[in-house]
PDB file of C-alpha atoms and ligand atoms in Angstrom:
ATOM      1  CA  UNK B 147     -12.180  -0.164  46.064  1.00 66.00           C
ATOM      2  CA  UNK B 148     -11.364   3.781  46.098  1.00 92.00           C
ATOM      3  CA  UNK B 149     -13.575   6.051  44.328  1.00 97.00           C
ATOM      4  CA  UNK B 150     -12.325   8.322  41.432  1.00 98.00           C
ATOM      5  CA  UNK B 151     -12.336  11.703  41.951  1.00 98.00           C
ATOM      6  CA  UNK B 152     -12.847  14.945  39.582  1.00 98.00           C
ATOM      7  CA  UNK B 153     -10.633  17.742  40.968  1.00 98.00           C
ATOM      8  CA  UNK B 154     -10.171  20.739  39.265  1.00 98.00           C
ATOM      9  CA  UNK B 155     -10.120  19.296  35.805  1.00 97.00           C
ATOM     10  CA  UNK B 156      -9.125  15.874  36.124  1.00 98.00           C
ATOM     11  CA  UNK B 157      -9.931  12.263  37.351  1.00 98.00           C
ATOM     12  CA  UNK B 158      -8.724  10.415  40.512  1.00 98.00           C
ATOM     13  CA  UNK B 159      -8.872   7.965  43.361  1.00 98.00           C
ATOM     14  CA  UNK B 160      -9.654   9.631  45.995  1.00 98.00           C
ATOM     15  CA  UNK B 161      -6.278   9.172  47.989  1.00 97.00           C
ATOM     16  CA  UNK B 162      -4.288  10.687  45.482  1.00 97.00           C
ATOM     17  CA  UNK B 163      -7.400  13.871  45.012  1.00 97.00           C
ATOM     18  CA  UNK B 164      -6.158  17.020  46.790  1.00 97.00           C
ATOM     19  CA  UNK B 165      -6.838  20.743  47.595  1.00 98.00           C
ATOM     20  CA  UNK B 166      -4.432  23.760  49.217  1.00 98.00           C
ATOM     21  CA  UNK B 167      -4.449  24.402  52.942  1.00 98.00           C
ATOM     22  CA  UNK B 168      -5.055  27.754  51.262  1.00 98.00           C
ATOM     23  CA  UNK B 169      -8.337  26.989  49.697  1.00 98.00           C
ATOM     24  CA  UNK B 170     -11.175  29.887  50.412  1.00 98.00           C
ATOM     25  CA  UNK B 171     -13.472  26.987  50.999  1.00 98.00           C
ATOM     26  CA  UNK B 172     -11.648  25.639  54.211  1.00 98.00           C
ATOM     27  CA  UNK B 173     -10.409  28.896  55.867  1.00 98.00           C
ATOM     28  CA  UNK B 174     -13.906  30.916  55.167  1.00 98.00           C
ATOM     29  CA  UNK B 175     -15.858  28.417  54.103  1.00 98.00           C
ATOM     30  CA  UNK B 176     -15.950  30.534  51.160  1.00 98.00           C
ATOM     31  CA  UNK B 177     -18.438  28.141  48.321  1.00 98.00           C
ATOM     32  CA  UNK B 178     -21.533  26.879  47.943  1.00 98.00           C
ATOM     33  CA  UNK B 179     -22.369  23.133  46.391  1.00 98.00           C
ATOM     34  CA  UNK B 180     -24.917  20.758  45.960  1.00 98.00           C
ATOM     35  CA  UNK B 181     -26.120  17.937  45.856  1.00 98.00           C
ATOM     36  CA  UNK B 182     -27.770  16.099  42.503  1.00 98.00           C
ATOM     37  CA  UNK B 183     -29.425  12.130  43.476  1.00 98.00           C
ATOM     38  CA  UNK B 184     -28.528   9.204  40.918  1.00 98.00           C
ATOM     39  CA  UNK B 185     -31.189   7.029  40.146  1.00 98.00           C
ATOM     40  CA  UNK B 186     -31.162   3.873  37.476  1.00 98.00           C
ATOM     41  CA  UNK B 187     -27.513   5.686  36.725  1.00 98.00           C
ATOM     42  CA  UNK B 188     -29.896   8.435  35.718  1.00 98.00           C
ATOM     43  CA  UNK B 189     -29.199  11.911  37.252  1.00 98.00           C
ATOM     44  CA  UNK B 190     -32.511  13.567  38.508  1.00 98.00           C
ATOM     45  CA  UNK B 191     -33.153  17.679  38.328  1.00 98.00           C
ATOM     46  CA  UNK B 192     -30.081  17.880  36.619  1.00 98.00           C
ATOM     47  CA  UNK B 193     -31.064  21.209  35.356  1.00 98.00           C
ATOM     48  CA  UNK B 194     -32.223  22.340  38.292  1.00 98.00           C
ATOM     49  CA  UNK B 195     -29.610  21.665  40.544  1.00 98.00           C
ATOM     50  CA  UNK B 196     -26.981  22.950  37.533  1.00 98.00           C
ATOM     51  CA  UNK B 197     -29.393  26.507  37.843  1.00 98.00           C
ATOM     52  CA  UNK B 198     -29.095  26.759  41.756  1.00 98.00           C
ATOM     53  CA  UNK B 199     -25.561  27.002  41.817  1.00 98.00           C
ATOM     54  CA  UNK B 200     -25.048  29.561  38.949  1.00 98.00           C
ATOM     55  CA  UNK B 201     -27.024  31.516  41.168  1.00 98.00           C
ATOM     56  CA  UNK B 202     -25.332  30.979  44.412  1.00 98.00           C
ATOM     57  CA  UNK B 203     -22.677  31.695  42.650  1.00 98.00           C
ATOM     58  CA  UNK B 204     -23.528  35.146  41.237  1.00 98.00           C
ATOM     59  CA  UNK B 205     -24.973  35.748  44.182  1.00 98.00           C
ATOM     60  CA  UNK B 206     -20.714  36.131  46.466  1.00 98.00           C
ATOM     61  CA  UNK B 207     -19.679  36.983  43.136  1.00 97.00           C
ATOM     62  CA  UNK B 208     -18.672  34.610  41.725  1.00 97.00           C
ATOM     63  CA  UNK B 209     -18.865  33.031  38.138  1.00 95.00           C
ATOM     64  CA  UNK B 210     -20.139  29.180  36.877  1.00 96.00           C
ATOM     65  CA  UNK B 211     -16.847  27.248  36.066  1.00 96.00           C
ATOM     66  CA  UNK B 212     -18.078  25.873  32.869  1.00 97.00           C
ATOM     67  CA  UNK B 213     -20.724  25.372  31.045  1.00 96.00           C
ATOM     68  CA  UNK B 214     -24.308  23.526  31.956  1.00 95.00           C
ATOM     69  CA  UNK B 215     -22.999  20.617  29.405  1.00 97.00           C
ATOM     70  CA  UNK B 216     -19.161  20.085  30.409  1.00 98.00           C
ATOM     71  CA  UNK B 217     -20.456  19.800  34.156  1.00 98.00           C
ATOM     72  CA  UNK B 218     -23.682  17.629  33.000  1.00 98.00           C
ATOM     73  CA  UNK B 219     -19.987  15.845  31.221  1.00 98.00           C
ATOM     74  CA  UNK B 220     -18.067  15.278  34.124  1.00 98.00           C
ATOM     75  CA  UNK B 221     -21.240  13.645  36.598  1.00 98.00           C
ATOM     76  CA  UNK B 222     -22.083  11.058  33.875  1.00 98.00           C
ATOM     77  CA  UNK B 223     -18.628  10.956  33.774  1.00 98.00           C
ATOM     78  CA  UNK B 224     -18.290   9.706  37.699  1.00 98.00           C
ATOM     79  CA  UNK B 225     -21.571   7.770  37.804  1.00 98.00           C
ATOM     80  CA  UNK B 226     -20.562   6.167  34.788  1.00 98.00           C
ATOM     81  CA  UNK B 227     -16.698   5.723  36.525  1.00 98.00           C
ATOM     82  CA  UNK B 228     -17.583   4.640  40.162  1.00 98.00           C
ATOM     83  CA  UNK B 229     -21.000   2.298  37.966  1.00 98.00           C
ATOM     84  CA  UNK B 230     -23.325   3.703  40.146  1.00 98.00           C
ATOM     85  CA  UNK B 231     -26.797   3.146  39.546  1.00 98.00           C
ATOM     86  CA  UNK B 232     -27.714   4.466  42.481  1.00 98.00           C
ATOM     87  CA  UNK B 233     -26.655   7.746  44.672  1.00 98.00           C
ATOM     88  CA  UNK B 234     -25.823  11.614  45.019  1.00 98.00           C
ATOM     89  CA  UNK B 235     -23.077  13.443  43.031  1.00 98.00           C
ATOM     90  CA  UNK B 236     -21.813  16.346  45.403  1.00 98.00           C
ATOM     91  CA  UNK B 237     -20.772  19.226  43.979  1.00 98.00           C
ATOM     92  CA  UNK B 238     -18.423  22.308  45.354  1.00 98.00           C
ATOM     93  CA  UNK B 239     -17.191  25.565  43.987  1.00 98.00           C
ATOM     94  CA  UNK B 240     -15.161  27.969  46.549  1.00 98.00           C
ATOM     95  CA  UNK B 241     -13.638  30.700  45.584  1.00 98.00           C
ATOM     96  CA  UNK B 242      -9.640  29.070  45.103  1.00 98.00           C
ATOM     97  CA  UNK B 243      -6.522  29.082  47.209  1.00 98.00           C
ATOM     98  CA  UNK B 244      -5.087  32.981  47.985  1.00 98.00           C
ATOM     99  CA  UNK B 245      -3.419  34.462  50.986  1.00 97.00           C
ATOM    100  CA  UNK B 246      -5.515  33.937  53.828  1.00 98.00           C
ATOM    101  CA  UNK B 247      -7.635  38.223  53.769  1.00 98.00           C
ATOM    102  CA  UNK B 248     -11.374  38.326  54.266  1.00 98.00           C
ATOM    103  CA  UNK B 249     -11.049  40.988  51.035  1.00 98.00           C
ATOM    104  CA  UNK B 250     -12.558  38.265  47.966  1.00 98.00           C
ATOM    105  CA  UNK B 251      -9.045  37.991  46.184  1.00 97.00           C
ATOM    106  CA  UNK B 252      -8.869  38.841  43.126  1.00 94.00           C
ATOM    107  CA  UNK B 253      -7.775  36.659  40.159  1.00 90.00           C
ATOM    108  CA  UNK B 254      -8.349  32.767  41.859  1.00 95.00           C
ATOM    109  CA  UNK B 255      -8.979  30.806  39.957  1.00 97.00           C
ATOM    110  CA  UNK B 256     -11.871  28.758  41.465  1.00 98.00           C
ATOM    111  CA  UNK B 257     -11.752  24.555  43.564  1.00 98.00           C
ATOM    112  CA  UNK B 258     -14.140  22.280  41.349  1.00 98.00           C
ATOM    113  CA  UNK B 259     -14.917  19.253  43.018  1.00 98.00           C
ATOM    114  CA  UNK B 260     -17.107  16.309  43.016  1.00 98.00           C
ATOM    115  CA  UNK B 261     -16.933  13.256  44.127  1.00 98.00           C
ATOM    116  CA  UNK B 262     -19.972  10.147  44.619  1.00 98.00           C
ATOM    117  CA  UNK B 263     -21.758   8.189  46.865  1.00 98.00           C
ATOM    118  CA  UNK B 264     -22.828   5.295  46.179  1.00 98.00           C
ATOM    119  CA  UNK B 265     -26.869   4.119  48.269  1.00 97.00           C
ATOM    120  CA  UNK B 266     -28.193   0.999  46.488  1.00 97.00           C
ATOM    121  CA  UNK B 267     -32.361   0.740  47.442  1.00 96.00           C
ATOM    122  CA  UNK B 268     -31.929   5.108  46.908  1.00 97.00           C
ATOM    123  CA  UNK B 269     -35.284   5.108  46.908  1.00 97.00           C
ATOM    124  CA  UNK B 270     -36.737   2.732  48.428  1.00 96.00           C
ATOM    125  CA  UNK B 271     -35.519   3.939  51.520  1.00 94.00           C
ATOM    126  CA  UNK B 272     -37.665   1.963  54.935  1.00 96.00           C
ATOM    127  CA  UNK B 273     -38.193   5.030  56.405  1.00 97.00           C
ATOM    128  CA  UNK B 274     -40.455   6.292  54.174  1.00 97.00           C
ATOM    129  CA  UNK B 275     -43.191   3.659  55.649  1.00 97.00           C
ATOM    130  CA  UNK B 276     -42.108   4.325  58.897  1.00 97.00           C
ATOM    131  CA  UNK B 277     -41.780   8.228  58.790  1.00 98.00           C
ATOM    132  CA  UNK B 278     -39.645  11.067  60.232  1.00 98.00           C
ATOM    133  CA  UNK B 279     -39.641  12.336  64.118  1.00 98.00           C
ATOM    134  CA  UNK B 280     -38.728  15.164  64.008  1.00 98.00           C
ATOM    135  CA  UNK B 281     -38.121  18.438  67.230  1.00 98.00           C
ATOM    136  CA  UNK B 282     -37.719  21.465  66.904  1.00 98.00           C
ATOM    137  CA  UNK B 283     -34.176  23.762  67.609  1.00 98.00           C
ATOM    138  CA  UNK B 284     -34.099  27.405  66.761  1.00 98.00           C
ATOM    139  CA  UNK B 285     -32.743  28.784  63.990  1.00 98.00           C
ATOM    140  CA  UNK B 286     -29.104  30.113  64.552  1.00 98.00           C
ATOM    141  CA  UNK B 287     -28.310  29.847  60.540  1.00 98.00           C
ATOM    142  CA  UNK B 288     -27.113  33.277  59.373  1.00 98.00           C
ATOM    143  CA  UNK B 289     -28.960  35.364  57.387  1.00 97.00           C
ATOM    144  CA  UNK B 290     -28.984  34.251  53.240  1.00 98.00           C
ATOM    145  CA  UNK B 291     -30.465  30.522  53.992  1.00 98.00           C
ATOM    146  CA  UNK B 292     -30.916  31.093  50.169  1.00 98.00           C
ATOM    147  CA  UNK B 293     -27.764  31.092  49.107  1.00 98.00           C
ATOM    148  CA  UNK B 294     -26.699  27.024  49.332  1.00 98.00           C
ATOM    149  CA  UNK B 295     -23.184  27.751  50.200  1.00 98.00           C
ATOM    150  CA  UNK B 296     -20.550  25.119  52.615  1.00 98.00           C
ATOM    151  CA  UNK B 297     -21.556  26.459  56.194  1.00 97.00           C
ATOM    152  CA  UNK B 298     -22.951  23.556  57.337  1.00 98.00           C
ATOM    153  CA  UNK B 299     -21.749  23.748  60.969  1.00 98.00           C
ATOM    154  CA  UNK B 300     -25.109  24.063  62.515  1.00 98.00           C
ATOM    155  CA  UNK B 301     -27.618  21.803  60.525  1.00 98.00           C
ATOM    156  CA  UNK B 302     -24.767  19.381  61.907  1.00 98.00           C
ATOM    157  CA  UNK B 303     -24.832  20.721  64.982  1.00 98.00           C
ATOM    158  CA  UNK B 304     -29.419  19.944  64.708  1.00 98.00           C
ATOM    159  CA  UNK B 305     -28.618  16.226  63.326  1.00 98.00           C
ATOM    160  CA  UNK B 306     -26.444  16.802  66.381  1.00 98.00           C
ATOM    161  CA  UNK B 307     -29.676  17.105  68.715  1.00 98.00           C
ATOM    162  CA  UNK B 308     -31.373  14.917  66.791  1.00 98.00           C
ATOM    163  CA  UNK B 309     -30.196  11.877  67.018  1.00 98.00           C
ATOM    164  CA  UNK B 310     -29.483  12.721  71.166  1.00 98.00           C
ATOM    165  CA  UNK B 311     -32.976  13.121  71.777  1.00 98.00           C
ATOM    166  CA  UNK B 312     -33.713   9.536  69.612  1.00 98.00           C
ATOM    167  CA  UNK B 313     -35.032  11.325  66.057  1.00 98.00           C
ATOM    168  CA  UNK B 314     -34.123  11.713  63.166  1.00 98.00           C
ATOM    169  CA  UNK B 315     -33.232  15.154  62.415  1.00 98.00           C
ATOM    170  CA  UNK B 316     -34.723  18.515  63.861  1.00 98.00           C
ATOM    171  CA  UNK B 317     -36.809  21.521  61.889  1.00 98.00           C
ATOM    172  CA  UNK B 318     -35.209  24.668  63.164  1.00 98.00           C
ATOM    173  CA  UNK B 319     -37.788  28.425  63.869  1.00 98.00           C
ATOM    174  CA  UNK B 320     -37.412  31.880  63.424  1.00 98.00           C
ATOM    175  CA  UNK B 321     -40.198  33.758  65.169  1.00 97.00           C
ATOM    176  CA  UNK B 322     -42.037  31.311  66.690  1.00 97.00           C
ATOM    177  CA  UNK B 323     -42.248  29.728  62.491  1.00 98.00           C
ATOM    178  CA  UNK B 324     -40.737  26.503  61.410  1.00 98.00           C
ATOM    179  CA  UNK B 325     -38.534  27.968  58.128  1.00 98.00           C
ATOM    180  CA  UNK B 326     -36.441  23.929  57.200  1.00 98.00           C
ATOM    181  CA  UNK B 327     -35.038  20.865  58.185  1.00 98.00           C
ATOM    182  CA  UNK B 328     -31.546  20.884  58.943  1.00 98.00           C
ATOM    183  CA  UNK B 329     -31.224  20.109  54.989  1.00 98.00           C
ATOM    184  CA  UNK B 330     -34.784  20.085  53.619  1.00 98.00           C
ATOM    185  CA  UNK B 331     -37.872  21.603  53.637  1.00 98.00           C
ATOM    186  CA  UNK B 332     -40.373  21.402  55.909  1.00 98.00           C
ATOM    187  CA  UNK B 333     -43.950  21.242  55.033  1.00 99.00           C
ATOM    188  CA  UNK B 334     -47.589  20.575  56.790  1.00 98.00           C
ATOM    189  CA  UNK B 335     -51.063  19.018  55.355  1.00 98.00           C
ATOM    190  CA  UNK B 336     -54.160  20.793  57.085  1.00 98.00           C
ATOM    191  CA  UNK B 337     -57.598  20.341  56.009  1.00 98.00           C
ATOM    192  CA  UNK B 338     -55.881  19.161  52.086  1.00 96.00           C
ATOM    193  CA  UNK B 339     -53.920  21.639  51.715  1.00 98.00           C
ATOM    194  CA  UNK B 340     -50.545  21.551  51.452  1.00 98.00           C
ATOM    195  CA  UNK B 341     -48.280  24.476  52.768  1.00 98.00           C
ATOM    196  CA  UNK B 342     -44.778  25.109  53.117  1.00 98.00           C
ATOM    197  CA  UNK B 343     -42.819  28.341  53.449  1.00 98.00           C
ATOM    198  CA  UNK B 344     -42.578  30.714  50.689  1.00 98.00           C
ATOM    199  CA  UNK B 345     -39.007  31.353  49.422  1.00 98.00           C
ATOM    200  CA  UNK B 346     -36.733  34.407  50.632  1.00 98.00           C
ATOM    201  CA  UNK B 347     -33.459  34.494  52.143  1.00 98.00           C
ATOM    202  CA  UNK B 348     -35.186  32.599  55.067  1.00 98.00           C
ATOM    203  CA  UNK B 349     -34.479  29.064  53.048  1.00 98.00           C
ATOM    204  CA  UNK B 350     -33.166  27.477  50.500  1.00 98.00           C
ATOM    205  CA  UNK B 351     -35.975  27.213  47.565  1.00 98.00           C
ATOM    206  CA  UNK B 352     -35.006  23.239  46.768  1.00 98.00           C
ATOM    207  CA  UNK B 353     -34.856  21.934  43.860  1.00 98.00           C
ATOM    208  CA  UNK B 354     -37.407  18.599  45.104  1.00 98.00           C
ATOM    209  CA  UNK B 355     -39.439  21.488  47.073  1.00 98.00           C
ATOM    210  CA  UNK B 356     -40.198  23.370  42.943  1.00 98.00           C
ATOM    211  CA  UNK B 357     -40.830  19.803  41.902  1.00 98.00           C
ATOM    212  CA  UNK B 358     -42.818  18.909  44.361  1.00 98.00           C
ATOM    213  CA  UNK B 359     -44.790  21.773  43.870  1.00 98.00           C
ATOM    214  CA  UNK B 360     -45.591  21.944  40.384  1.00 98.00           C
ATOM    215  CA  UNK B 361     -46.683  18.485  40.606  1.00 98.00           C
ATOM    216  CA  UNK B 362     -49.062  18.855  43.296  1.00 98.00           C
ATOM    217  CA  UNK B 363     -50.325  21.694  41.376  1.00 98.00           C
ATOM    218  CA  UNK B 364     -50.809  18.685  37.836  1.00 97.00           C
ATOM    219  CA  UNK B 365     -52.836  16.592  40.110  1.00 96.00           C
ATOM    220  CA  UNK B 366     -55.560  19.714  41.517  1.00 96.00           C
ATOM    221  CA  UNK B 367     -54.102  19.378  45.201  1.00 97.00           C
ATOM    222  CA  UNK B 368     -53.610  22.521  46.656  1.00 98.00           C
ATOM    223  CA  UNK B 369     -51.306  24.807  47.809  1.00 98.00           C
ATOM    224  CA  UNK B 370     -50.106  27.642  50.377  1.00 98.00           C
ATOM    225  CA  UNK B 371     -46.993  29.168  50.495  1.00 98.00           C
ATOM    226  CA  UNK B 372     -47.092  30.847  53.293  1.00 98.00           C
ATOM    227  CA  UNK B 373     -44.652  30.301  57.006  1.00 98.00           C
ATOM    228  CA  UNK B 374     -46.649  27.997  59.469  1.00 98.00           C
ATOM    229  CA  UNK B 375     -46.036  27.817  63.238  1.00 98.00           C
ATOM    230  CA  UNK B 376     -44.687  25.668  65.062  1.00 98.00           C
ATOM    231  CA  UNK B 377     -47.872  24.891  66.613  1.00 97.00           C
ATOM    232  CA  UNK B 378     -50.004  24.642  63.819  1.00 98.00           C
ATOM    233  CA  UNK B 379     -47.945  21.556  62.927  1.00 98.00           C
ATOM    234  CA  UNK B 380     -47.645  19.636  66.013  1.00 98.00           C
ATOM    235  CA  UNK B 381     -52.436  19.852  65.506  1.00 98.00           C
ATOM    236  CA  UNK B 382     -51.548  19.065  61.410  1.00 98.00           C
ATOM    237  CA  UNK B 383     -53.200  16.162  59.877  1.00 98.00           C
ATOM    238  CA  UNK B 384     -49.645  15.347  57.931  1.00 98.00           C
ATOM    239  CA  UNK B 385     -45.985  16.058  57.939  1.00 98.00           C
ATOM    240  CA  UNK B 386     -43.521  16.186  55.341  1.00 98.00           C
ATOM    241  CA  UNK B 387     -39.463  17.798  53.538  1.00 98.00           C
ATOM    242  CA  UNK B 388     -38.431  17.168  50.340  1.00 98.00           C
ATOM    243  CA  UNK B 389     -35.017  17.173  48.980  1.00 98.00           C
ATOM    244  CA  UNK B 390     -32.234  15.626  46.768  1.00 98.00           C
ATOM    245  CA  UNK B 391     -31.807  12.854  49.100  1.00 97.00           C
ATOM    246  CA  UNK B 392     -34.557  12.194  50.673  1.00 98.00           C
ATOM    247  CA  UNK B 393     -37.141  12.741  47.813  1.00 98.00           C
ATOM    248  CA  UNK B 394     -40.616  13.443  49.897  1.00 98.00           C
ATOM    249  CA  UNK B 395     -40.344  12.352  53.315  1.00 98.00           C
ATOM    250  CA  UNK B 396     -42.739  11.847  55.479  1.00 98.00           C
ATOM    251  CA  UNK B 397     -42.580  13.356  59.330  1.00 98.00           C
ATOM    252  CA  UNK B 398     -44.487  11.479  61.813  1.00 98.00           C
ATOM    253  CA  UNK B 399     -44.367  13.403  65.258  1.00 98.00           C
ATOM    254  CA  UNK B 400     -42.190  16.105  65.574  1.00 98.00           C
ATOM    255  CA  UNK B 401     -40.738  17.066  69.755  1.00 98.00           C
ATOM    256  CA  UNK B 402     -42.938  13.833  70.840  1.00 98.00           C
ATOM    257  CA  UNK B 403     -46.213  14.850  69.720  1.00 98.00           C
ATOM    258  CA  UNK B 404     -47.461  12.554  66.977  1.00 98.00           C
ATOM    259  CA  UNK B 405     -48.282  14.373  63.360  1.00 98.00           C
ATOM    260  CA  UNK B 406     -51.338  12.677  62.587  1.00 97.00           C
ATOM    261  CA  UNK B 407     -52.258   9.871  62.949  1.00 95.00           C
ATOM    262  CA  UNK B 408     -48.315   9.094  64.064  1.00 97.00           C
ATOM    263  CA  UNK B 409     -48.176   7.488  61.054  1.00 98.00           C
ATOM    264  CA  UNK B 410     -46.973   8.639  56.711  1.00 98.00           C
ATOM    265  CA  UNK B 411     -50.246  10.427  55.794  1.00 97.00           C
ATOM    266  CA  UNK B 412     -51.333   9.496  52.366  1.00 97.00           C
ATOM    267  CA  UNK B 413     -50.361  13.444  50.384  1.00 98.00           C
ATOM    268  CA  UNK B 414     -47.062  12.347  51.680  1.00 98.00           C
ATOM    269  CA  UNK B 415     -47.065   9.033  50.229  1.00 98.00           C
ATOM    270  CA  UNK B 416     -48.953   9.581  47.542  1.00 97.00           C
ATOM    271  CA  UNK B 417     -46.491  12.589  46.218  1.00 98.00           C
ATOM    272  CA  UNK B 418     -43.449  10.528  47.162  1.00 98.00           C
ATOM    273  CA  UNK B 419     -44.621   8.063  44.428  1.00 98.00           C
ATOM    274  CA  UNK B 420     -45.191  10.623  41.661  1.00 98.00           C
ATOM    275  CA  UNK B 421     -42.621  12.686  42.532  1.00 98.00           C
ATOM    276  CA  UNK B 422     -40.096   9.749  41.723  1.00 98.00           C
ATOM    277  CA  UNK B 423     -42.258   8.247  39.110  1.00 98.00           C
ATOM    278  CA  UNK B 424     -42.026  11.492  37.347  1.00 97.00           C
ATOM    279  CA  UNK B 425     -38.121  11.600  38.196  1.00 97.00           C
ATOM    280  CA  UNK B 426     -37.264   9.284  36.779  1.00 97.00           C
ATOM    281  CA  UNK B 427     -38.739   9.341  33.510  1.00 97.00           C
ATOM    282  CA  UNK B 428     -36.996  13.006  32.509  1.00 97.00           C
ATOM    283  CA  UNK B 429     -33.771  11.705  34.145  1.00 98.00           C
ATOM    284  CA  UNK B 430     -30.526  12.280  31.957  1.00 98.00           C
TER     285      UNK B 430
HETATM  286  N1  LIG D 703     -33.347  23.079  52.789  1.00 85.33           N
HETATM  287  C1  LIG D 703     -31.621  22.797  53.227  1.00 85.33           C
HETATM  288  C2  LIG D 703     -31.427  23.192  54.767  1.00 85.33           C
HETATM  289  C3  LIG D 703     -30.679  21.750  52.480  1.00 85.33           C
HETATM  290  O1  LIG D 703     -29.625  21.945  53.328  1.00 85.33           O
HETATM  291  C4  LIG D 703     -31.039  21.333  51.437  1.00 85.33           C
HETATM  292  C5  LIG D 703     -30.871  20.822  51.108  1.00 85.33           C
HETATM  293  O2  LIG D 703     -29.648  20.010  51.257  1.00 85.33           O
HETATM  294  C6  LIG D 703     -33.064  21.298  50.832  1.00 85.33           C
HETATM  295  C7  LIG D 703     -33.842  22.059  52.224  1.00 85.33           C
HETATM  296  C8  LIG D 703     -33.523  20.993  50.233  1.00 85.33           C
HETATM  297  O3  LIG D 703     -33.099  21.247  48.809  1.00 85.33           O
HETATM  298  P1  LIG D 703     -32.796  20.275  47.590  1.00 85.33           P
HETATM  299  O4  LIG D 703     -34.183  19.714  47.418  1.00 85.33           O
HETATM  300  O5  LIG D 703     -32.522  20.866  46.019  1.00 85.33           O
HETATM  301  O6  LIG D 703     -31.499  18.640  47.592  1.00 85.33           O
END
């Protein structure tokens, strides 16, 4: 059955949705996006995603195309029209269509697109019990990874390299230190302390990361926000990643080296349970 998607103010069947060939998202990757998860028909961490969208747009001299409440209405309407129980909502805002020129055009109308992806059982992914195998790759992305732009070719290449190596994903490494996963934030646990890279331009400021660190501190767990090396990660007791679509996902091996016991660890498992429980309670 065809989905209903949102394009520039209209709800249309996906086959009829159209964006200009001159759209700067298409020509220059001049656009930003957000992915919000849906559990039991409700949105997880919506306000965090709306705030980060505004920040990403501001960094690129673009305005929010609409206020928080209008954005929320569209998310909810898409959930309703597409009968989403568990799934994801993808949102993209580009600078709009204009004759091709590197300089930002004056007065272009932003393009706003949202669509749903149904993912029944999203919170019960079998991988959470099994744990992810990851490989390491150099971080060859641009220097403003804090802006959630649609230029995702290098992360795609990373996922393909992981697949070719029989792994689930890749962590990116710069100056011997792990930055983040191709589409998630990276963590290790050593002697009970959770370590994850500090915020800066080198990583995306994950919305799930912010929530998980808050829950970890509330549960009296030790947290250190600092860069860690790949070597440290291989010798850690546990490792895991966070993102809106995977929540908290344990990592059990890095470049073929087992992390800890080589099975999902107690800290990652507990944080996943806490995150899911608290997020479901706060879902809107
Ligand atoms: N880091 C990168 C590079 C990502 O692409 C993502 C999500 O897409 C994340 C981290 C996790 O961010 P969030 O928790 O907001 O989904």
